[in-house]
Short mmCIF file of C-alpha atoms and ligand atoms in Angstrom, two decimals:
data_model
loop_
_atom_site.label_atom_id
_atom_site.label_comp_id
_atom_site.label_asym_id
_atom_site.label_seq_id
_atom_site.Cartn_x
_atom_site.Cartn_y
_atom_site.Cartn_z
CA UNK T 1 -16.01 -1.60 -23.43
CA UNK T 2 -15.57 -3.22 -20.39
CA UNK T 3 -18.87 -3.45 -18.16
CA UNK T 4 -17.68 -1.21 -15.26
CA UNK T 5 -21.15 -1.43 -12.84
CA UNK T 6 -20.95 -5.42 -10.94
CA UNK T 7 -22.17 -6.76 -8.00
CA UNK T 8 -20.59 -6.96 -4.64
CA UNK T 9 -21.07 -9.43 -1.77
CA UNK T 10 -20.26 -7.49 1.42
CA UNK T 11 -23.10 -5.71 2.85
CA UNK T 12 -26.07 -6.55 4.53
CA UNK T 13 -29.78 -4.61 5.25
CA UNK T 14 -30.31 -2.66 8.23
CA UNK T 15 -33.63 -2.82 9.75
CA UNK T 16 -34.38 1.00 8.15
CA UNK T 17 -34.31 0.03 4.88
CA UNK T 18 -30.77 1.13 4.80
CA UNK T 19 -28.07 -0.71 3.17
CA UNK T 20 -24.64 -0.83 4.97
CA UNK T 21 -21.42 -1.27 2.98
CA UNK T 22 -19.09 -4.48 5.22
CA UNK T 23 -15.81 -3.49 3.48
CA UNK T 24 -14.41 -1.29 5.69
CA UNK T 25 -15.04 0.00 8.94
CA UNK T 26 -16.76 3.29 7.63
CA UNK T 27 -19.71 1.13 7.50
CA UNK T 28 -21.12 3.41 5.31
CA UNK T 29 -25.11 2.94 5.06
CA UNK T 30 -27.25 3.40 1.71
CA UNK T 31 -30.16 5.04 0.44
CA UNK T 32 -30.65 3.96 -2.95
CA UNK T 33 -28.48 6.02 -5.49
CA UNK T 34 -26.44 6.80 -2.73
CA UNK T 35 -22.43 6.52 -2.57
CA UNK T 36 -19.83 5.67 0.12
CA UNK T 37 -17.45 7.80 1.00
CA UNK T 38 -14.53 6.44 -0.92
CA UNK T 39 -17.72 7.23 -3.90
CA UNK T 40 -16.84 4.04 -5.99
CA UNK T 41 -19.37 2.02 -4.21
CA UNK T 42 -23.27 2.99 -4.24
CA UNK T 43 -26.43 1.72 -4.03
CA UNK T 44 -28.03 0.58 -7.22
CA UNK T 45 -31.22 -1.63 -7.80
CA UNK T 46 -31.31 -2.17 -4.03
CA UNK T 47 -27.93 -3.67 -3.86
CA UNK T 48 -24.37 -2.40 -3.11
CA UNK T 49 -22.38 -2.32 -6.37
CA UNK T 50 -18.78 -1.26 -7.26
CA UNK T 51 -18.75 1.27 -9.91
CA UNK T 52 -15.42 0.82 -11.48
CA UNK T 53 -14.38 -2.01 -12.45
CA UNK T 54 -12.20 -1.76 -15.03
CA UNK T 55 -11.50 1.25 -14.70
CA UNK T 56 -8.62 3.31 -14.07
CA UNK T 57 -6.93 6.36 -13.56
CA UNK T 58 -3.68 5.71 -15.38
CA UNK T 59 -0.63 3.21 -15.73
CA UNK T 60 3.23 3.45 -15.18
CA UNK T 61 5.82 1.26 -14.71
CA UNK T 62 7.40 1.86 -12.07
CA UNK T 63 10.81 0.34 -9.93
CA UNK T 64 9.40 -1.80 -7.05
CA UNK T 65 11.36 0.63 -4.55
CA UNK T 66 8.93 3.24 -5.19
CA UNK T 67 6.22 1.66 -3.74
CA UNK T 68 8.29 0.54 -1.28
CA UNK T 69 9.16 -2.77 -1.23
CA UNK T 70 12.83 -3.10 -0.85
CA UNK T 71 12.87 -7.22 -0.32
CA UNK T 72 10.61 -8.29 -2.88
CA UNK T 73 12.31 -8.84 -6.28
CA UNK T 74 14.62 -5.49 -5.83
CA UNK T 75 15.59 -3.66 -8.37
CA UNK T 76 12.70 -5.27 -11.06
CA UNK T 77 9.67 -3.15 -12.79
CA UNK T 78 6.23 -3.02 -11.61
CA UNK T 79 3.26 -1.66 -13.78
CA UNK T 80 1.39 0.74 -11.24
CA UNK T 81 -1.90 1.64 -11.83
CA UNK T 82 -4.80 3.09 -9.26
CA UNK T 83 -8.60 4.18 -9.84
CA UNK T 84 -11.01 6.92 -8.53
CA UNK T 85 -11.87 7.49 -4.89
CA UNK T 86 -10.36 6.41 -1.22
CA UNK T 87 -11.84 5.32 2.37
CA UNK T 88 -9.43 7.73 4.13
CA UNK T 89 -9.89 11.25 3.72
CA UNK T 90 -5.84 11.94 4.84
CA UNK T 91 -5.25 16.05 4.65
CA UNK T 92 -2.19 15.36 3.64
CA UNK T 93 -2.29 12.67 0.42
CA UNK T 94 -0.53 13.05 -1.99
CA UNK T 95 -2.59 11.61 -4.71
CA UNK T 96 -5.46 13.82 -4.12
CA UNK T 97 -6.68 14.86 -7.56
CA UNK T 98 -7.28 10.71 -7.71
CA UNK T 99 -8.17 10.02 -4.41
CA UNK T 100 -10.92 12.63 -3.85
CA UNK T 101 -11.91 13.08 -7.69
CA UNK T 102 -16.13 12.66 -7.89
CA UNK T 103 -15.72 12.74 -11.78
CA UNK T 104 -15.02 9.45 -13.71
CA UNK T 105 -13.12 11.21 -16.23
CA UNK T 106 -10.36 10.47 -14.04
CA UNK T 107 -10.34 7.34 -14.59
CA UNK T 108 -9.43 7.77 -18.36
CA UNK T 109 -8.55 3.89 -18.72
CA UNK T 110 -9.66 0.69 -18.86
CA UNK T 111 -8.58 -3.14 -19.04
CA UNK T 112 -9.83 -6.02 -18.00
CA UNK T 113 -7.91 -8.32 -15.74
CA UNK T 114 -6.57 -10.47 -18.32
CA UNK T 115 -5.44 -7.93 -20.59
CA UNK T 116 -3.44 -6.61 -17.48
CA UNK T 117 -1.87 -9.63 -17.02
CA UNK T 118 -0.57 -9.63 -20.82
CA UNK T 119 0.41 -6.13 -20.59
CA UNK T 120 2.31 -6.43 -17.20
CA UNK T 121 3.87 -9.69 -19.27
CA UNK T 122 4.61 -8.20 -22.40
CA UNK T 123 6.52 -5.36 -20.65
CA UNK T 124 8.53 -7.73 -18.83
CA UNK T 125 7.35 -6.79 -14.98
CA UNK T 126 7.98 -8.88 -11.93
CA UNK T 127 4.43 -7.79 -10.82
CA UNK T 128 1.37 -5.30 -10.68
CA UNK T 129 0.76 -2.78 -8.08
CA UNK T 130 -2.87 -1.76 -6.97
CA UNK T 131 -1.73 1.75 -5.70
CA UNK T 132 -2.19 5.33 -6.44
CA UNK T 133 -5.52 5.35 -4.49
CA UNK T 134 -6.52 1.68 -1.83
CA UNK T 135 -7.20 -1.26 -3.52
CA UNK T 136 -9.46 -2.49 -0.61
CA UNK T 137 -12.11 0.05 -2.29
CA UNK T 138 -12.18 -2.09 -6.06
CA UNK T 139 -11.29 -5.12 -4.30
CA UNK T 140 -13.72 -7.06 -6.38
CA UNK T 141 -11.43 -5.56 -9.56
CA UNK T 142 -7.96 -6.34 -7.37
CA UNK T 143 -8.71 -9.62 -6.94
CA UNK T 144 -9.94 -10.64 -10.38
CA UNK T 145 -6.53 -8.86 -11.74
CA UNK T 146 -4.13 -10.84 -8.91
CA UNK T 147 -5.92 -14.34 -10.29
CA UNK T 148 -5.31 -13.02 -13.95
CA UNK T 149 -1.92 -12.11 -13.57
CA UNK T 150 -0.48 -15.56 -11.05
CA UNK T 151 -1.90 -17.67 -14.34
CA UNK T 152 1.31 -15.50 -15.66
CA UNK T 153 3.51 -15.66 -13.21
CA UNK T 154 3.16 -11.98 -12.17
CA UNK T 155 3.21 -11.05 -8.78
CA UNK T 156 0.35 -8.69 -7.09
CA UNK T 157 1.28 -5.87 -4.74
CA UNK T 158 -0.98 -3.93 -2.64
CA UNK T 159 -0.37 -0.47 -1.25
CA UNK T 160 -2.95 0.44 0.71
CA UNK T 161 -3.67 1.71 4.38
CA UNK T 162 -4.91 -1.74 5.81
CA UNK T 163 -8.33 0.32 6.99
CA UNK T 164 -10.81 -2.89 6.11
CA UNK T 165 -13.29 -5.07 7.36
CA UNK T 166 -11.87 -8.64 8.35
CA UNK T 167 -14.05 -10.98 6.02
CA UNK T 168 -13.14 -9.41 3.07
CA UNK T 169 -9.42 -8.65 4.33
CA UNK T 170 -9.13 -12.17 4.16
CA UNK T 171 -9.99 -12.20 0.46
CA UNK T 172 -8.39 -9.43 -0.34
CA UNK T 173 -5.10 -10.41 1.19
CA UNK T 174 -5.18 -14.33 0.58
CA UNK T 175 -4.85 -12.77 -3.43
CA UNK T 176 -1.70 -11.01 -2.48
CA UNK T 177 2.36 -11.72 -3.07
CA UNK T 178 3.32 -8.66 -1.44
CA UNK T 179 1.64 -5.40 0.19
CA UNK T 180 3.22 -2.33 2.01
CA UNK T 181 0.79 -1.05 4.83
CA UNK T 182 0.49 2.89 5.78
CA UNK T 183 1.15 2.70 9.18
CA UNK T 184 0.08 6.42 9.32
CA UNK T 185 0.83 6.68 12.86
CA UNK T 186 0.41 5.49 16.30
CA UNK T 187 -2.21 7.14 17.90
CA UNK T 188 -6.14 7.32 17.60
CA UNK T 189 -5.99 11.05 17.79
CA UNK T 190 -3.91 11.34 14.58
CA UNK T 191 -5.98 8.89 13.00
CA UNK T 192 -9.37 10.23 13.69
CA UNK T 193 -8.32 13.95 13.45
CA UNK T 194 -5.67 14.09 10.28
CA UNK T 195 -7.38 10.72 8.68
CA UNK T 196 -11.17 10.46 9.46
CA UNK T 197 -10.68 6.87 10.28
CA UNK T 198 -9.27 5.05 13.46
CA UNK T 199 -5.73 3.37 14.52
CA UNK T 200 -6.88 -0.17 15.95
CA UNK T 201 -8.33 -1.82 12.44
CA UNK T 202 -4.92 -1.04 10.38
CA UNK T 203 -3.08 -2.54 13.69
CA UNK T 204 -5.53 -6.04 13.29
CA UNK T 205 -4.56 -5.79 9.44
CA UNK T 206 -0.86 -5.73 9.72
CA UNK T 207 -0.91 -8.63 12.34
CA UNK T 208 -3.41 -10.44 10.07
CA UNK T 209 -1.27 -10.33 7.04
CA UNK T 210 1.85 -11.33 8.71
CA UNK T 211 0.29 -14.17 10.81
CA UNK T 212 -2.22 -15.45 8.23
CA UNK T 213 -0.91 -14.87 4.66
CA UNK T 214 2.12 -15.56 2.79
CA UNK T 215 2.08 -11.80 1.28
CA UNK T 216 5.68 -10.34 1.77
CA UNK T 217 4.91 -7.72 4.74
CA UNK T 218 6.62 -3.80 4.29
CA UNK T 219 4.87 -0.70 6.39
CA UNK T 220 5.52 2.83 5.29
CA UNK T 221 5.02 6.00 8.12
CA UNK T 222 5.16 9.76 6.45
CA UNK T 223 6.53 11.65 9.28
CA UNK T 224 5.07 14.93 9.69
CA UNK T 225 6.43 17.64 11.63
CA UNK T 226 4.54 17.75 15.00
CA UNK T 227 1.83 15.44 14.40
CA UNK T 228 3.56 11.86 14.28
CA UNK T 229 7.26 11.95 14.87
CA UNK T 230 7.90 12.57 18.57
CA UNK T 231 10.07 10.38 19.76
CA UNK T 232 7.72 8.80 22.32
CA UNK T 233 5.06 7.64 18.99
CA UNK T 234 8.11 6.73 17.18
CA UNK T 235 8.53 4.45 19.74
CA UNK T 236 5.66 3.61 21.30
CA UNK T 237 5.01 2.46 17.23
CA UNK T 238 7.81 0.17 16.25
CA UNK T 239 7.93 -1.59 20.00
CA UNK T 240 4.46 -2.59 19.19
CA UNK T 241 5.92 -3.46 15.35
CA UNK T 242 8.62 -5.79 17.27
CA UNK T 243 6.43 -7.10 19.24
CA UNK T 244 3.35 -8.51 17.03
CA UNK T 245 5.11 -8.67 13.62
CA UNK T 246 8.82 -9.39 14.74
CA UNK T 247 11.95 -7.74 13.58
CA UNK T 248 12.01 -8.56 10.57
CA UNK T 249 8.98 -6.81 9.16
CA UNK T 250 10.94 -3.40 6.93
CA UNK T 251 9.54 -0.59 8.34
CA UNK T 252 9.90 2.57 5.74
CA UNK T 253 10.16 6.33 7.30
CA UNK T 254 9.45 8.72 4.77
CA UNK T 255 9.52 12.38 4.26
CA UNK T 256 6.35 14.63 4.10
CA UNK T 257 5.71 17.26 1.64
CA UNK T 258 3.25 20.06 1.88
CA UNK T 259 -0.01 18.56 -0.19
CA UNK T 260 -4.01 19.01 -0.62
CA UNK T 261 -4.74 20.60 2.66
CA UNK T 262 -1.62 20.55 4.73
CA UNK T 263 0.03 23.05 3.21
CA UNK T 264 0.43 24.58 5.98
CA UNK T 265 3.27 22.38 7.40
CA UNK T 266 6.68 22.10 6.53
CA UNK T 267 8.37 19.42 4.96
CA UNK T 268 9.72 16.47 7.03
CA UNK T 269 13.80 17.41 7.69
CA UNK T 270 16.07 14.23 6.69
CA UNK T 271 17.50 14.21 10.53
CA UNK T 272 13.76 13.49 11.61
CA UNK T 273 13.58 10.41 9.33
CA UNK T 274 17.40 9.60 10.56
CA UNK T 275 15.85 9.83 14.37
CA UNK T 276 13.05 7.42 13.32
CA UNK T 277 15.39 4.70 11.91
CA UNK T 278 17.36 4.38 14.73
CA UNK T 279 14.92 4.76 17.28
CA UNK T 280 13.35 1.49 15.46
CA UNK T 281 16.65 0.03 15.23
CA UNK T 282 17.19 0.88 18.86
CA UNK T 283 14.13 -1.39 19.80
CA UNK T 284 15.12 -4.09 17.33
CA UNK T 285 14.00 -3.64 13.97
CA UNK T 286 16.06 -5.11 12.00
CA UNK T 287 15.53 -3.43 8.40
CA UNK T 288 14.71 0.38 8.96
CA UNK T 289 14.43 2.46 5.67
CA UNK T 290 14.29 6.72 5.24
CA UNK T 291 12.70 7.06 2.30
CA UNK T 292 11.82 10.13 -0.34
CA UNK T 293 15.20 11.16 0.15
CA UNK T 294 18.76 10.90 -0.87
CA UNK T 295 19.69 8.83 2.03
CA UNK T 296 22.51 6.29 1.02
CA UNK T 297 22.84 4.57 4.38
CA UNK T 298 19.32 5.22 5.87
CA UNK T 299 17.85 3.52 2.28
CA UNK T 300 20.20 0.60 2.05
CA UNK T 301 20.05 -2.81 3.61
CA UNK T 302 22.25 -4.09 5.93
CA UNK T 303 22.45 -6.97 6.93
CA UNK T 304 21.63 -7.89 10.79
CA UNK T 305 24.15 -10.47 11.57
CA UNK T 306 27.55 -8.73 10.55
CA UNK T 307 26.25 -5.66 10.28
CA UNK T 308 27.54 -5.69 6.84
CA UNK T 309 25.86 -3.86 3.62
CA UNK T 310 24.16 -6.31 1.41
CA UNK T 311 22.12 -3.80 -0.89
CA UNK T 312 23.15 -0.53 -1.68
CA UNK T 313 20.30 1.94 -2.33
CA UNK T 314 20.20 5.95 -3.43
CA UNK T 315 16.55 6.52 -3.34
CA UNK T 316 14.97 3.85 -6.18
CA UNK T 317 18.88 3.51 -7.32
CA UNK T 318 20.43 0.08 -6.96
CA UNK T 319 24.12 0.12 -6.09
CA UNK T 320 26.64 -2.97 -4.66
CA UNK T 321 24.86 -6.17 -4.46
CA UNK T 322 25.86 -8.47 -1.51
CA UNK T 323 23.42 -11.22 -1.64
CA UNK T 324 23.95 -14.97 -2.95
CA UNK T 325 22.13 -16.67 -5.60
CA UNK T 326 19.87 -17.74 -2.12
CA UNK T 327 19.32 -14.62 -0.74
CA UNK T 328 21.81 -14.54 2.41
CA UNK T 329 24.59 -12.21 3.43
CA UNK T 330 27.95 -12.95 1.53
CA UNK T 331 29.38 -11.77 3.96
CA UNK T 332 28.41 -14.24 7.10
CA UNK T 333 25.55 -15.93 5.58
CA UNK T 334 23.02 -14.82 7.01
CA UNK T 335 19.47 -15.60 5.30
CA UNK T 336 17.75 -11.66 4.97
CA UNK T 337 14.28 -12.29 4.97
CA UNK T 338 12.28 -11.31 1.79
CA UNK T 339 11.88 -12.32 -2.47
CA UNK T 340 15.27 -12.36 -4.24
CA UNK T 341 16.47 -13.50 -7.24
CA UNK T 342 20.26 -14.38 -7.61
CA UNK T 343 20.93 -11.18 -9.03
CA UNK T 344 19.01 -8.00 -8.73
CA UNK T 345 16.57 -6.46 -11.42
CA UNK T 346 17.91 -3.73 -14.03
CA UNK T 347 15.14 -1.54 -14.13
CA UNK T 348 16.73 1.66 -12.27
CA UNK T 349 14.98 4.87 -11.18
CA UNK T 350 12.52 5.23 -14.45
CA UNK T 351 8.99 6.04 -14.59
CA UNK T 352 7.12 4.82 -17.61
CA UNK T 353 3.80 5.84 -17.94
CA UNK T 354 1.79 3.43 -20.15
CA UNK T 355 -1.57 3.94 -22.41
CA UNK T 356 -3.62 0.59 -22.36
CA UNK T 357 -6.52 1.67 -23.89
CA UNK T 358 -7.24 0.17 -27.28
S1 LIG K 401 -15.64 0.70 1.15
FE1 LIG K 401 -16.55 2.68 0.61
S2 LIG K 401 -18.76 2.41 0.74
FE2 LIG K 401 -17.80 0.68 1.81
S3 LIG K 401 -17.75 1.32 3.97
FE3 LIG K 401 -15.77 1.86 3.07
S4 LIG K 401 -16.00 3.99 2.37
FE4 LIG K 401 -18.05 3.19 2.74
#
């Protein structure tokens, strides 16, 4: 079995006694036996350990869409796998029974990182997704898996709500090929009140990755009814996205569906994603994406120059390719910024789940 207990390096001793946790801005401090919030880190033998490792709650294989990339390797397979526990505490998520499980029979799994790598190999996937719940939590495990799996050739992708500390942001993201950020909305108030957590350390993240790292850069916003899709956020958010990341940064606008303890509000209507894509649009986003929908011209890519389509999408769905073998706009050459191949991946809409245990 692997050993799932191991030692972690950010933290540091407060002058009562207490141990405080230097991953993410929860700062969460320690009595001994304690655990953070996101409950896979806790104070053992006077030091702060992850609990985890190795451990997970499940794998699929998934198309990269879903995550969603839509310019990184579109239309290839990526195995998906999460584990117990999160630093957010979003009413809404929709992974909740992983997210905010306090029993490790969740996580029902196990692998080490280089038996990942084979796996992800052996079922012929571009790359591995750290998803389902934030990698920044087992970013000890993340990171081991992303060195395991570029020995390979397989890509690492991290879907996660940028909510971290910057020292180990830096190793966290340095590991990285791709990630696609929650942008969960633009105000403090939503944040703090809907989230638990605050606005300005995702904004920091986003600018970090795209300014510091080479990881392929995609944000995702769920829009939900009356809490983050006026028109004045919507814009307000992807101004600021325009400004510090530049146009081409794909910004996803998904749909919300009652979950965990927002069941109270109703599901996101397709014209308020439509709204949200061309409001971004309108201040110069070049690549705006409704997503969780059947959407054919609000999920495709077009391309900015001619105005063109270059990639035809229904939902994870793959239609008319318009791309060269380099990646530009057959149309008027145009480069579209991203990862392509010179044809797109075959995987289509499946979901595979996969049993790794052995
Ligand atoms: S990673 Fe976990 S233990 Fe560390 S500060 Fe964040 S919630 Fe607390």
């Amino acid at each position: 079995m692997q050993e799932t207990v191991v030692n972690t390096k950010y933290w540091h001793r407060e002058a009562d006694g207490r141990l405080q946790c230097d991953v993410c801005p929860r700062h969460c401090r320690l009595r001994e036996g304690q655990r953070g919030l996101c409950y896979v880190r806790q104070r053992l033998d006077d030091e702060i350990k992850l609990v985890t490792y190795g451990r997970s709650s499940g794998f699929c294989v998934d198309p990269i869409e879903k995550k969603p990339l839509n310019h990184f390797y579109p239309g290839s397979s990526v195995l998906s796998f999460g584990t117990a526990g999160c630093n957010l505490a979003c009413k809404f998520c929709q992974n909740w029974d992983m997210t905010k499980s306090r029993e490790m029979d969740t996580l029902a799994d196990s692998a080490s990182p280089e038996r990942l790598a084979e796996v992800a190999e052996g079922l012929g996937c571009k790359s591995i997704a750290y998803t389902y719940n934030d990698p920044i939590i087992f970013l000890e495990y993340a990171v081991d898996i992303a060195a395991a799996c570029r020995e390979r050739g397989i890509k690492s992708v991290a879907v996660t709500a940028g909510y971290v500390d910057p020292e180990p942001r830096e190793e966290f993201f340095q590991a990285m090929d791709a990630t696609n950020v929650d942008l969960k909305a633009f105000t403090d108030r939503f944040y703090h009140k809907i989230c638990g957590g605050h606005l300005a350390p995702v904004l920091e993240t986003l600018e970090y990755i795209h300014k510091e790292t080479d990881a392929w850069l995609e944000t995702t916003t769920l829009l939900i009814p009356g809490e983050n899709d006026s028109d004045e956020e919507l814009n307000q958010m992807t101004q600021w996205a325009v400004e510090h990341l530049g146009p081409d940064v794909p910004m996803h606008f998904s749909a919300f569906h009652p979950d965990w303890k927002m069941l109270d509000v109703p599901g996101t209507p397709a014209a308020t994603l439509s709204r949200a894509r061309k409001i971004a649009m309108e201040n110069g986003v070049h690549f705006a994406y409704t997503g969780n929908v059947h959407d054919s011209d609000g999920g495709s890519t077009w391309c900015p120059g001619c105005k063109q389509l270059v990639i035809e999408r229904d939902w994870y769905e793959l239609g008319k390719w318009q791309l060269d073998e380099k990646g530009a706009c057959r149309n008027c050459g145009a480069e579209i910024p991203g990862h392509f191949e010179a044809s797109p991946g075959q995987f289509g809409a499946r979901r595979v789940p996969v049993r790794l245990a052995r």
